[in-house]
Tab-separated table of C-alpha atoms and ligand atoms in Angstrom:
chain	number	residue	atom	x	y	z
A	1	MET	CA	21.392	-19.964	0.326
A	2	ARG	CA	18.771	-18.869	-3.086
A	3	SER	CA	17.345	-16.166	-0.089
A	4	LEU	CA	20.864	-14.936	0.838
A	5	VAL	CA	21.708	-14.751	-3.596
A	6	PHE	CA	18.281	-12.311	-3.514
A	7	GLY	CA	18.969	-10.673	-0.481
A	8	LEU	CA	22.652	-9.374	-2.018
A	9	LEU	CA	21.079	-8.941	-4.998
A	10	PHE	CA	18.521	-6.273	-3.540
A	11	ILE	CA	20.927	-4.793	-1.459
A	12	VAL	CA	23.191	-4.321	-4.531
A	13	LEU	CA	19.832	-2.538	-6.787
A	14	CYS	CA	19.227	-0.495	-3.655
A	15	VAL	CA	22.277	1.327	-3.372
A	16	GLY	CA	23.057	1.435	-7.378
A	17	LEU	CA	19.637	3.411	-7.067
A	18	THR	CA	20.851	5.630	-4.771
A	19	HIS	CA	23.438	6.586	-6.596
A	20	ALA	CA	21.702	6.666	-10.499
A	21	GLU	CA	22.880	9.424	-12.162
A	22	THR	CA	19.270	11.710	-13.376
A	23	THR	CA	19.548	12.418	-17.059
A	24	GLU	CA	17.516	15.927	-18.237
A	25	GLU	CA	15.450	13.618	-19.984
A	26	ASP	CA	14.337	11.657	-16.758
A	27	LEU	CA	13.131	14.948	-15.373
A	28	LEU	CA	10.969	15.682	-17.953
A	29	VAL	CA	8.847	12.258	-17.833
A	30	SER	CA	9.348	10.950	-14.223
A	31	PRO	CA	12.099	9.949	-12.926
A	32	ARG	CA	12.392	5.761	-14.676
A	33	TYR	CA	8.876	5.698	-15.954
A	34	CYS	CA	7.252	6.572	-18.887
A	35	LEU	CA	3.563	7.064	-18.061
A	36	LYS	CA	3.044	7.619	-21.701
A	37	GLU	CA	3.715	3.735	-22.282
A	38	ILE	CA	1.629	2.369	-19.587
A	39	THR	CA	-2.426	2.088	-18.860
A	40	LYS	CA	-3.022	4.638	-16.306
A	41	SER	CA	-6.016	3.951	-14.037
A	42	ASP	CA	-8.160	5.716	-15.472
A	43	GLU	CA	-7.724	4.681	-18.833
A	44	ARG	CA	-8.001	1.106	-17.430
A	45	ILE	CA	-11.142	1.633	-16.362
A	46	ARG	CA	-12.823	3.219	-19.043
A	47	SER	CA	-11.506	0.031	-20.899
A	48	HIS	CA	-13.348	-1.964	-18.602
A	49	GLY	CA	-16.522	-0.109	-19.478
A	50	TYR	CA	-17.128	2.079	-16.385
A	51	PRO	CA	-17.141	5.874	-16.060
A	52	ALA	CA	-13.745	7.173	-14.546
A	53	GLU	CA	-12.440	10.694	-13.143
A	54	THR	CA	-8.698	12.098	-11.549
A	55	HIS	CA	-8.636	14.400	-9.188
A	56	GLU	CA	-5.687	16.063	-7.716
A	57	VAL	CA	-4.848	16.593	-4.093
A	58	THR	CA	-2.098	18.525	-2.686
A	59	THR	CA	-0.566	17.927	1.003
A	60	GLU	CA	0.507	20.672	3.240
A	61	ASP	CA	3.601	19.366	2.531
A	62	GLY	CA	3.384	19.829	-1.257
A	63	TYR	CA	2.954	16.417	-2.199
A	64	VAL	CA	0.578	16.352	-5.206
A	65	LEU	CA	-1.193	13.056	-5.452
A	66	THR	CA	-3.748	11.305	-7.694
A	67	LEU	CA	-7.397	10.075	-6.657
A	68	PHE	CA	-8.937	8.038	-9.236
A	69	ARG	CA	-12.735	7.217	-8.973
A	70	ILE	CA	-15.640	5.440	-10.862
A	71	PRO	CA	-18.609	8.113	-9.831
A	72	TYR	CA	-21.009	5.109	-10.337
A	73	SER	CA	-22.000	1.884	-11.837
A	74	PRO	CA	-23.167	1.608	-15.785
A	75	LYS	CA	-25.271	-1.913	-14.925
A	76	LEU	CA	-26.744	0.255	-12.152
A	77	LYS	CA	-27.190	3.655	-13.988
A	78	ASN	CA	-27.201	5.061	-10.216
A	79	GLN	CA	-25.336	8.235	-11.451
A	80	ASN	CA	-28.136	10.531	-9.809
A	81	ALA	CA	-28.587	7.999	-6.971
A	82	GLU	CA	-27.243	8.331	-3.274
A	83	ARG	CA	-23.912	7.029	-3.567
A	84	GLN	CA	-22.147	6.790	-0.138
A	85	PRO	CA	-18.339	7.032	-1.043
A	86	VAL	CA	-15.849	4.256	-0.476
A	87	PHE	CA	-11.827	4.557	-0.390
A	88	LEU	CA	-9.242	1.937	-1.049
A	89	GLN	CA	-5.859	2.370	-0.226
A	90	HIS	CA	-3.152	0.313	-1.826
A	91	GLY	CA	0.028	-1.243	-0.601
A	92	LEU	CA	3.841	-1.277	-0.673
A	93	PHE	CA	4.984	-0.789	-3.975
A	94	SER	CA	1.993	-0.380	-5.633
A	95	ASN	CA	-0.670	1.674	-7.094
A	96	SER	CA	-4.467	2.219	-7.241
A	97	ASP	CA	-4.085	-0.457	-10.364
A	98	CYS	CA	-4.033	-3.151	-7.444
A	99	PHE	CA	-7.800	-3.043	-6.645
A	100	LEU	CA	-9.062	-2.921	-10.825
A	101	CYS	CA	-6.388	-5.399	-12.215
A	102	SER	CA	-8.373	-8.712	-12.130
A	103	GLY	CA	-11.115	-6.993	-13.831
A	104	PRO	CA	-14.818	-5.727	-13.692
A	105	ASP	CA	-16.201	-9.310	-12.489
A	106	ASN	CA	-13.529	-9.810	-9.822
A	107	SER	CA	-11.709	-6.844	-8.179
A	108	LEU	CA	-12.572	-5.042	-5.424
A	109	ALA	CA	-12.959	-1.078	-6.849
A	110	TYR	CA	-15.585	-3.119	-9.594
A	111	LEU	CA	-17.364	-4.762	-7.220
A	112	LEU	CA	-18.206	-1.673	-4.473
A	113	ALA	CA	-19.089	0.595	-7.538
A	114	ASP	CA	-21.699	-2.508	-9.056
A	115	ALA	CA	-23.166	-2.506	-5.550
A	116	GLY	CA	-23.708	0.865	-5.436
A	117	TYR	CA	-21.148	3.002	-4.323
A	118	ASP	CA	-18.953	5.785	-5.192
A	119	VAL	CA	-15.737	4.469	-5.460
A	120	TRP	CA	-11.989	6.350	-4.504
A	121	LEU	CA	-8.937	5.279	-5.579
A	122	GLY	CA	-5.983	6.749	-3.419
A	123	ASN	CA	-2.449	7.063	-4.746
A	124	ALA	CA	0.183	7.790	-1.729
A	125	ARG	CA	3.248	10.274	-2.430
A	126	GLY	CA	6.503	8.440	-4.116
A	127	ASN	CA	3.982	6.211	-6.222
A	128	ILE	CA	3.684	6.703	-10.254
A	129	TYR	CA	0.688	8.473	-9.774
A	130	SER	CA	1.892	10.622	-6.548
A	131	ARG	CA	5.353	11.534	-8.097
A	132	ALA	CA	5.349	15.863	-8.037
A	133	ASN	CA	5.746	18.542	-5.217
A	134	THR	CA	5.071	21.149	-5.073
A	135	LEU	CA	7.820	22.460	-2.554
A	136	ILE	CA	10.361	20.027	-3.480
A	137	SER	CA	12.212	18.583	-6.831
A	138	LEU	CA	11.584	15.092	-7.201
A	139	ASN	CA	15.251	14.668	-7.733
A	140	SER	CA	16.209	15.805	-4.379
A	141	TYR	CA	16.396	13.373	-1.320
A	142	LYS	CA	14.064	15.628	0.738
A	143	PHE	CA	11.557	14.465	-1.551
A	144	TRP	CA	11.580	10.622	-0.591
A	145	HIS	CA	12.328	11.835	3.207
A	146	PHE	CA	9.323	10.498	4.362
A	147	ASP	CA	7.781	6.801	5.445
A	148	TRP	CA	4.441	5.291	5.482
A	149	HIS	CA	4.229	7.478	8.904
A	150	GLU	CA	3.510	10.436	6.648
A	151	ILE	CA	0.660	8.583	4.127
A	152	GLY	CA	-0.916	7.767	7.688
A	153	THR	CA	-0.494	11.176	9.314
A	154	ILE	CA	-0.578	13.442	6.014
A	155	ASP	CA	-1.329	11.723	2.698
A	156	LEU	CA	-4.744	9.913	3.737
A	157	PRO	CA	-6.513	12.795	5.910
A	158	ALA	CA	-6.079	15.078	2.837
A	159	MET	CA	-7.429	12.522	0.657
A	160	ILE	CA	-10.189	11.722	3.106
A	161	ASP	CA	-11.255	15.533	3.527
A	162	TYR	CA	-10.736	16.030	-0.620
A	163	ILE	CA	-13.642	13.350	-1.046
A	164	LEU	CA	-16.103	14.216	1.723
A	165	ASP	CA	-15.555	18.091	0.868
A	166	LEU	CA	-16.915	17.192	-2.776
A	167	THR	CA	-19.128	14.396	-1.864
A	168	GLY	CA	-20.845	16.267	1.055
A	169	TYR	CA	-20.432	13.349	3.068
A	170	LYS	CA	-19.612	13.030	6.524
A	171	GLN	CA	-18.259	9.706	6.517
A	172	LEU	CA	-17.097	7.239	4.121
A	173	HIS	CA	-15.939	3.412	3.984
A	174	TYR	CA	-11.824	2.477	3.679
A	175	ALA	CA	-10.459	-0.755	2.240
A	176	GLY	CA	-6.987	-1.154	2.192
A	177	HIS	CA	-4.255	-3.827	1.763
A	178	SER	CA	-1.353	-4.403	2.957
A	179	GLN	CA	0.407	-1.267	3.730
A	180	GLY	CA	-2.912	-0.077	2.507
A	181	THR	CA	-3.159	-1.222	6.514
A	182	THR	CA	-0.909	0.264	8.334
A	183	VAL	CA	-1.385	3.619	7.148
A	184	TYR	CA	-5.030	3.588	8.037
A	185	LEU	CA	-3.600	2.252	11.616
A	186	VAL	CA	-1.358	5.289	11.698
A	187	MET	CA	-3.946	7.781	11.126
A	188	LEU	CA	-6.518	6.659	13.730
A	189	THR	CA	-4.112	6.684	16.246
A	190	GLU	CA	-1.976	9.383	15.373
A	191	ARG	CA	-4.845	11.705	14.444
A	192	PRO	CA	-8.143	10.284	16.497
A	193	GLU	CA	-10.453	12.973	15.425
A	194	TYR	CA	-10.705	10.695	11.807
A	195	ASN	CA	-12.198	7.506	13.528
A	196	ALA	CA	-15.359	9.906	13.130
A	197	LYS	CA	-15.166	10.161	9.574
A	198	ILE	CA	-15.300	6.394	8.895
A	199	LYS	CA	-17.950	4.653	8.584
A	200	SER	CA	-16.581	1.104	8.518
A	201	GLY	CA	-12.245	0.160	7.756
A	202	HIS	CA	-11.515	-3.189	5.948
A	203	LEU	CA	-8.473	-4.923	6.309
A	204	LEU	CA	-6.827	-7.247	4.069
A	205	ALA	CA	-3.368	-8.940	4.999
A	206	PRO	CA	-2.824	-6.599	8.019
A	207	CYS	CA	0.023	-5.366	8.679
A	208	ALA	CA	1.724	-3.509	12.234
A	209	PHE	CA	3.505	-6.481	13.345
A	210	PHE	CA	6.206	-8.653	11.626
A	211	GLU	CA	7.804	-10.894	14.631
A	212	HIS	CA	6.851	-14.008	12.775
A	213	GLY	CA	7.258	-12.610	9.208
A	214	LYS	CA	8.662	-15.428	7.309
A	215	SER	CA	9.465	-13.990	4.172
A	216	PHE	CA	13.432	-13.945	3.040
A	217	ILE	CA	13.358	-10.138	3.089
A	218	PHE	CA	13.629	-9.700	6.671
A	219	ASN	CA	15.882	-12.564	7.721
A	220	LEU	CA	18.223	-10.921	5.753
A	221	LEU	CA	17.838	-7.414	4.855
A	222	GLY	CA	16.385	-6.700	8.595
A	223	PRO	CA	19.658	-7.570	10.404
A	224	LEU	CA	21.531	-5.053	8.525
A	225	VAL	CA	18.686	-2.445	8.463
A	226	GLY	CA	15.992	-3.282	11.135
A	227	THR	CA	17.899	-0.779	13.424
A	228	PRO	CA	19.134	2.746	13.487
A	229	GLY	CA	23.261	3.649	12.852
A	230	GLY	CA	24.262	1.402	10.515
A	231	VAL	CA	26.378	1.424	7.498
A	232	TRP	CA	23.628	0.287	5.614
A	233	ASN	CA	21.033	3.107	7.082
A	234	GLN	CA	22.668	5.871	5.460
A	235	LEU	CA	23.554	4.360	2.152
A	236	LEU	CA	19.676	3.702	1.573
A	237	VAL	CA	17.577	6.286	3.906
A	238	ASP	CA	15.600	8.760	1.709
A	239	SER	CA	15.856	6.938	-1.565
A	240	GLU	CA	13.456	5.599	-4.168
A	241	LEU	CA	13.381	1.998	-3.319
A	242	ILE	CA	12.635	-0.385	-6.099
A	243	PRO	CA	11.279	1.577	-8.512
A	244	HIS	CA	9.729	-0.256	-11.777
A	245	ASN	CA	12.658	-0.425	-14.097
A	246	ASP	CA	14.327	-2.940	-15.972
A	247	LEU	CA	16.864	-3.291	-13.862
A	248	VAL	CA	14.770	-4.249	-11.147
A	249	ASN	CA	12.802	-7.176	-13.340
A	250	ARG	CA	15.779	-8.773	-14.464
A	251	VAL	CA	16.121	-9.902	-10.865
A	252	VAL	CA	14.486	-13.832	-11.902
A	253	ASP	CA	12.751	-15.512	-9.134
A	254	ASN	CA	13.255	-19.680	-9.312
A	255	SER	CA	10.592	-20.346	-7.731
A	256	CYS	CA	7.939	-18.554	-10.381
A	257	ASN	CA	6.620	-20.487	-13.329
A	258	ALA	CA	4.344	-18.502	-15.049
A	259	ALA	CA	5.658	-16.161	-18.211
A	260	SER	CA	8.803	-14.813	-17.345
A	261	SER	CA	8.091	-11.202	-17.848
A	262	ILE	CA	6.006	-11.950	-14.020
A	263	CYS	CA	8.641	-14.046	-12.449
A	264	LYS	CA	11.101	-11.434	-13.106
A	265	ASN	CA	9.090	-8.568	-11.658
A	266	GLY	CA	11.002	-7.234	-8.231
A	267	PHE	CA	7.052	-6.563	-6.842
A	268	MET	CA	6.135	-10.237	-7.216
A	269	LEU	CA	9.658	-11.180	-6.108
A	270	PHE	CA	9.082	-8.982	-3.071
A	271	ALA	CA	5.354	-10.178	-2.028
A	272	ASN	CA	6.666	-14.345	-2.380
A	273	GLY	CA	4.317	-16.886	-1.158
A	274	GLY	CA	3.644	-19.254	-3.821
A	275	TYR	CA	1.491	-18.494	-7.049
A	276	GLU	CA	-1.023	-21.736	-6.108
A	277	ASN	CA	-4.010	-19.016	-6.226
A	278	ALA	CA	-3.167	-16.259	-8.576
A	279	ASN	CA	-4.651	-15.152	-11.912
A	280	VAL	CA	-2.038	-14.842	-13.931
A	281	SER	CA	-3.612	-12.576	-16.541
A	282	SER	CA	-3.968	-10.068	-13.165
A	283	MET	CA	-0.447	-10.549	-12.625
A	284	GLN	CA	0.244	-9.714	-16.299
A	285	VAL	CA	-1.456	-6.260	-15.893
A	286	LEU	CA	-0.099	-5.812	-12.540
A	287	ILE	CA	3.512	-5.190	-13.228
A	288	GLU	CA	2.912	-3.377	-16.103
A	289	THR	CA	2.843	-0.305	-13.036
A	290	HIS	CA	4.336	-2.130	-10.660
A	291	PRO	CA	6.869	-2.010	-8.279
A	292	ALA	CA	5.605	1.145	-8.679
A	293	GLY	CA	8.239	3.775	-6.672
A	294	SER	CA	8.041	4.107	-2.590
A	295	SER	CA	10.767	5.460	-0.516
A	296	SER	CA	12.967	3.690	1.259
A	297	ASN	CA	12.807	4.390	4.817
A	298	GLN	CA	8.996	2.627	4.114
A	299	GLY	CA	10.979	-0.338	3.759
A	300	ILE	CA	13.735	0.240	6.246
A	301	HIS	CA	10.379	1.341	8.725
A	302	PHE	CA	8.827	-2.493	8.373
A	303	LEU	CA	12.369	-3.921	9.117
A	304	GLN	CA	12.575	-1.755	12.335
A	305	LEU	CA	9.140	-3.281	13.344
A	306	TRP	CA	10.388	-6.831	12.053
A	307	ALA	CA	13.655	-5.961	14.341
A	308	SER	CA	12.147	-4.656	17.550
A	309	HIS	CA	9.008	-6.680	17.871
A	310	GLU	CA	6.605	-3.192	18.003
A	311	PHE	CA	4.228	-1.158	15.880
A	312	ARG	CA	5.973	2.227	17.103
A	313	GLN	CA	7.067	5.284	14.474
A	314	TYR	CA	10.553	4.900	12.872
A	315	ASP	CA	13.815	4.798	14.851
A	316	TRP	CA	16.284	7.500	14.230
A	317	GLY	CA	18.676	6.547	16.669
A	318	THR	CA	18.773	7.658	20.298
A	319	LYS	CA	19.945	11.375	19.877
A	320	LYS	CA	17.676	12.034	16.988
A	321	ASN	CA	15.057	9.953	18.465
A	322	ASN	CA	15.442	12.154	21.960
A	323	GLU	CA	15.007	15.516	19.897
A	324	LEU	CA	12.327	14.187	17.673
A	325	TYR	CA	10.144	12.224	20.390
A	326	GLY	CA	11.784	13.254	23.830
A	327	GLN	CA	12.564	10.062	24.668
A	328	ASP	CA	15.274	7.270	23.675
A	329	LEU	CA	13.423	5.026	21.541
A	330	PRO	CA	10.363	5.403	19.419
A	331	PRO	CA	6.800	6.390	20.827
A	332	ASP	CA	4.401	2.720	20.005
A	333	TYR	CA	1.380	3.776	18.009
A	334	ASP	CA	-1.610	3.382	20.838
A	335	LEU	CA	-4.379	1.036	18.490
A	336	SER	CA	-6.931	1.338	21.754
A	337	LYS	CA	-7.341	4.773	19.905
A	338	ILE	CA	-9.260	3.688	17.408
A	339	THR	CA	-12.862	3.062	17.594
A	340	ALA	CA	-14.294	3.400	13.761
A	341	PRO	CA	-15.978	-0.313	13.244
A	342	THR	CA	-13.147	-2.254	11.650
A	343	HIS	CA	-13.298	-5.639	9.879
A	344	SER	CA	-9.796	-7.425	9.404
A	345	TYR	CA	-9.399	-10.242	6.467
A	346	SER	CA	-5.852	-11.940	6.887
A	347	SER	CA	-4.478	-15.521	5.348
A	348	ASN	CA	-2.765	-18.207	7.182
A	349	ASN	CA	0.003	-18.381	4.013
A	350	ASP	CA	1.270	-14.578	4.381
A	351	ALA	CA	4.830	-14.452	4.642
A	352	LEU	CA	5.183	-10.963	5.622
A	353	CYS	CA	2.021	-10.295	8.252
A	354	GLY	CA	1.136	-14.034	9.048
A	355	PRO	CA	-1.708	-15.471	11.501
A	356	LYS	CA	0.554	-14.816	14.701
A	357	ASP	CA	1.476	-11.375	14.045
A	358	VAL	CA	-2.408	-10.733	13.243
A	359	ASP	CA	-2.893	-12.266	16.844
A	360	THR	CA	-1.104	-9.893	18.259
A	361	LEU	CA	-2.597	-6.893	16.764
A	362	VAL	CA	-6.449	-8.743	17.623
A	363	SER	CA	-5.058	-8.644	20.795
A	364	LYS	CA	-3.981	-4.648	21.409
A	365	PHE	CA	-7.294	-3.574	18.584
A	366	THR	CA	-9.636	-3.204	21.433
A	367	HIS	CA	-12.379	-2.415	18.904
A	368	LEU	CA	-12.212	-4.538	16.174
A	369	VAL	CA	-15.489	-5.784	15.502
A	370	GLU	CA	-14.256	-8.518	13.316
A	371	ASP	CA	-11.143	-11.571	12.636
A	372	HIS	CA	-11.694	-13.045	9.569
A	373	ARG	CA	-9.395	-15.482	8.499
A	374	VAL	CA	-9.720	-17.390	4.988
A	375	PRO	CA	-10.168	-20.344	5.217
A	376	LEU	CA	-8.549	-21.578	2.415
A	377	GLN	CA	-4.304	-22.435	3.916
A	378	SER	CA	-2.310	-21.515	0.343
A	379	PHE	CA	-3.741	-17.948	0.722
A	380	ASN	CA	-0.963	-15.170	0.582
A	381	HIS	CA	-0.235	-11.813	0.918
A	382	LEU	CA	-0.696	-10.915	-3.064
A	383	ASP	CA	-3.647	-13.149	-3.048
A	384	PHE	CA	-5.769	-10.395	-2.203
A	385	ILE	CA	-5.452	-8.499	-4.648
A	386	ILE	CA	-4.639	-10.927	-8.281
A	387	ALA	CA	-6.302	-14.375	-6.506
A	388	ARG	CA	-8.729	-16.245	-8.963
A	389	ASN	CA	-10.674	-17.357	-5.961
A	390	MET	CA	-10.637	-13.477	-4.387
A	391	LYS	CA	-14.221	-12.902	-4.792
A	392	GLU	CA	-15.392	-15.524	-3.238
A	393	LEU	CA	-13.080	-15.736	-0.493
A	394	VAL	CA	-12.620	-12.222	0.334
A	395	ASN	CA	-14.074	-9.321	-1.730
A	396	ASP	CA	-18.212	-10.575	-1.787
A	397	LEU	CA	-17.247	-10.457	1.874
A	398	ILE	CA	-16.207	-6.388	2.412
A	399	VAL	CA	-19.218	-5.853	-0.268
A	400	GLU	CA	-21.166	-7.115	2.293
A	401	ARG	CA	-19.957	-5.689	5.548
A	402	VAL	CA	-19.753	-2.738	3.793
A	403	GLN	CA	-23.711	-2.809	3.136
A	404	SER	CA	-24.442	-3.921	6.941
A	405	TYR	CA	-23.813	0.074	7.281
A	406	ASP	CA	-26.047	1.719	5.365
B	501	NAG	C1	-7.931	-12.819	-14.370
B	501	NAG	O1	-7.536	-11.692	-14.808
B	501	NAG	C2	-8.513	-11.385	-16.115
B	501	NAG	C3	-7.281	-9.932	-16.301
B	501	NAG	O2	-7.730	-8.821	-15.872
B	501	NAG	C4	-9.257	-10.551	-15.909
B	501	NAG	O3	-10.097	-10.916	-17.191
B	501	NAG	C5	-10.495	-12.333	-15.468
B	501	NAG	O4	-11.367	-11.985	-15.067
B	501	NAG	C6	-9.566	-12.594	-13.598
B	501	NAG	N1	-9.587	-13.809	-13.658
B	501	NAG	C7	-10.603	-14.531	-12.646
B	501	NAG	C8	-10.999	-15.733	-12.097
B	501	NAG	O5	-10.404	-13.297	-11.654
């Protein structure tokens, strides 16, 4: 019953936001955000005592993406040493802060910097750090006409090429969380020439198959928007999905016992799975910039995967599929094309991308090097970025694996 109410609330919110008025003030500061009021990733990095740089990359279709960089570790003073680049990519509704929010002793970005790496944090089109386009206005529905297929085929290659050009390296290490793993799979299957640019890949809570997804979001919204052509699709397509605003943050999660600001946050609610391992201070940091903005098409595409049990491109319905793909159904992403050495780190209590769906992914991923399952049963989807014990259970392993390639 509770999930039904949540689901309906989500729908009302999404529809409401699709038709939200935009004022002139909204146009000046990015709509519904005021970046002046939040601590941006570069300031956060500096506040932790590390050097930070901000870089902008413009994609071939005009999106201006912000990359943050921790070029070296002040603990190692290795600014003049060889530093292999590592690239970190966030998940749905998220941004670069997800790899910083637990601070220098726990978060992956700092652990990699302290291991001697040149750490780069990506931001996908549409999130608070990547909300500009040189060709399309942010307020046009065309701005939001993308999903994680474009993030994988356009944004990732653009960011990776930028980093390799600037540093002079031929390869980088990649780590992604949640949708940050989906886009990795999309890039390497759709643009297989990028396999050669990945020295090693690390997938945290890998998401490609959703047949067994337990989150209430699947059962509620899946039947409504998981198949093309319905009225809900018409209403929701090409719009911004649950942005960071007061309206969203008023949704209350009854299962949450942390501070009310955390419990009322739409991002925390979405990634539900209990708070047993969560670091409450880290969640407090995270909600400042989450949910971070994404296109409704990203959510719809994930729900399509839940409904179809396949890992394939966006389903526009038979007519448009035939125009775009030359077939009735969207083509699968062919995982056998991935040759970059890749490690998977998944957990049992993941309500979005759970163990059975990871089994499916592993069975189709011919070149997967390692299928690591976090031994703690309660570890969930969000714990990969906010758990008190994520350093021992996950991040230390990643650093060790990354180093084994150098
Ligand atoms: C919890 O998060 C806070 C805030 O970022 C951080 O300072 C602290 O080290 C974290 N602790 C653990 C065990 O993750």
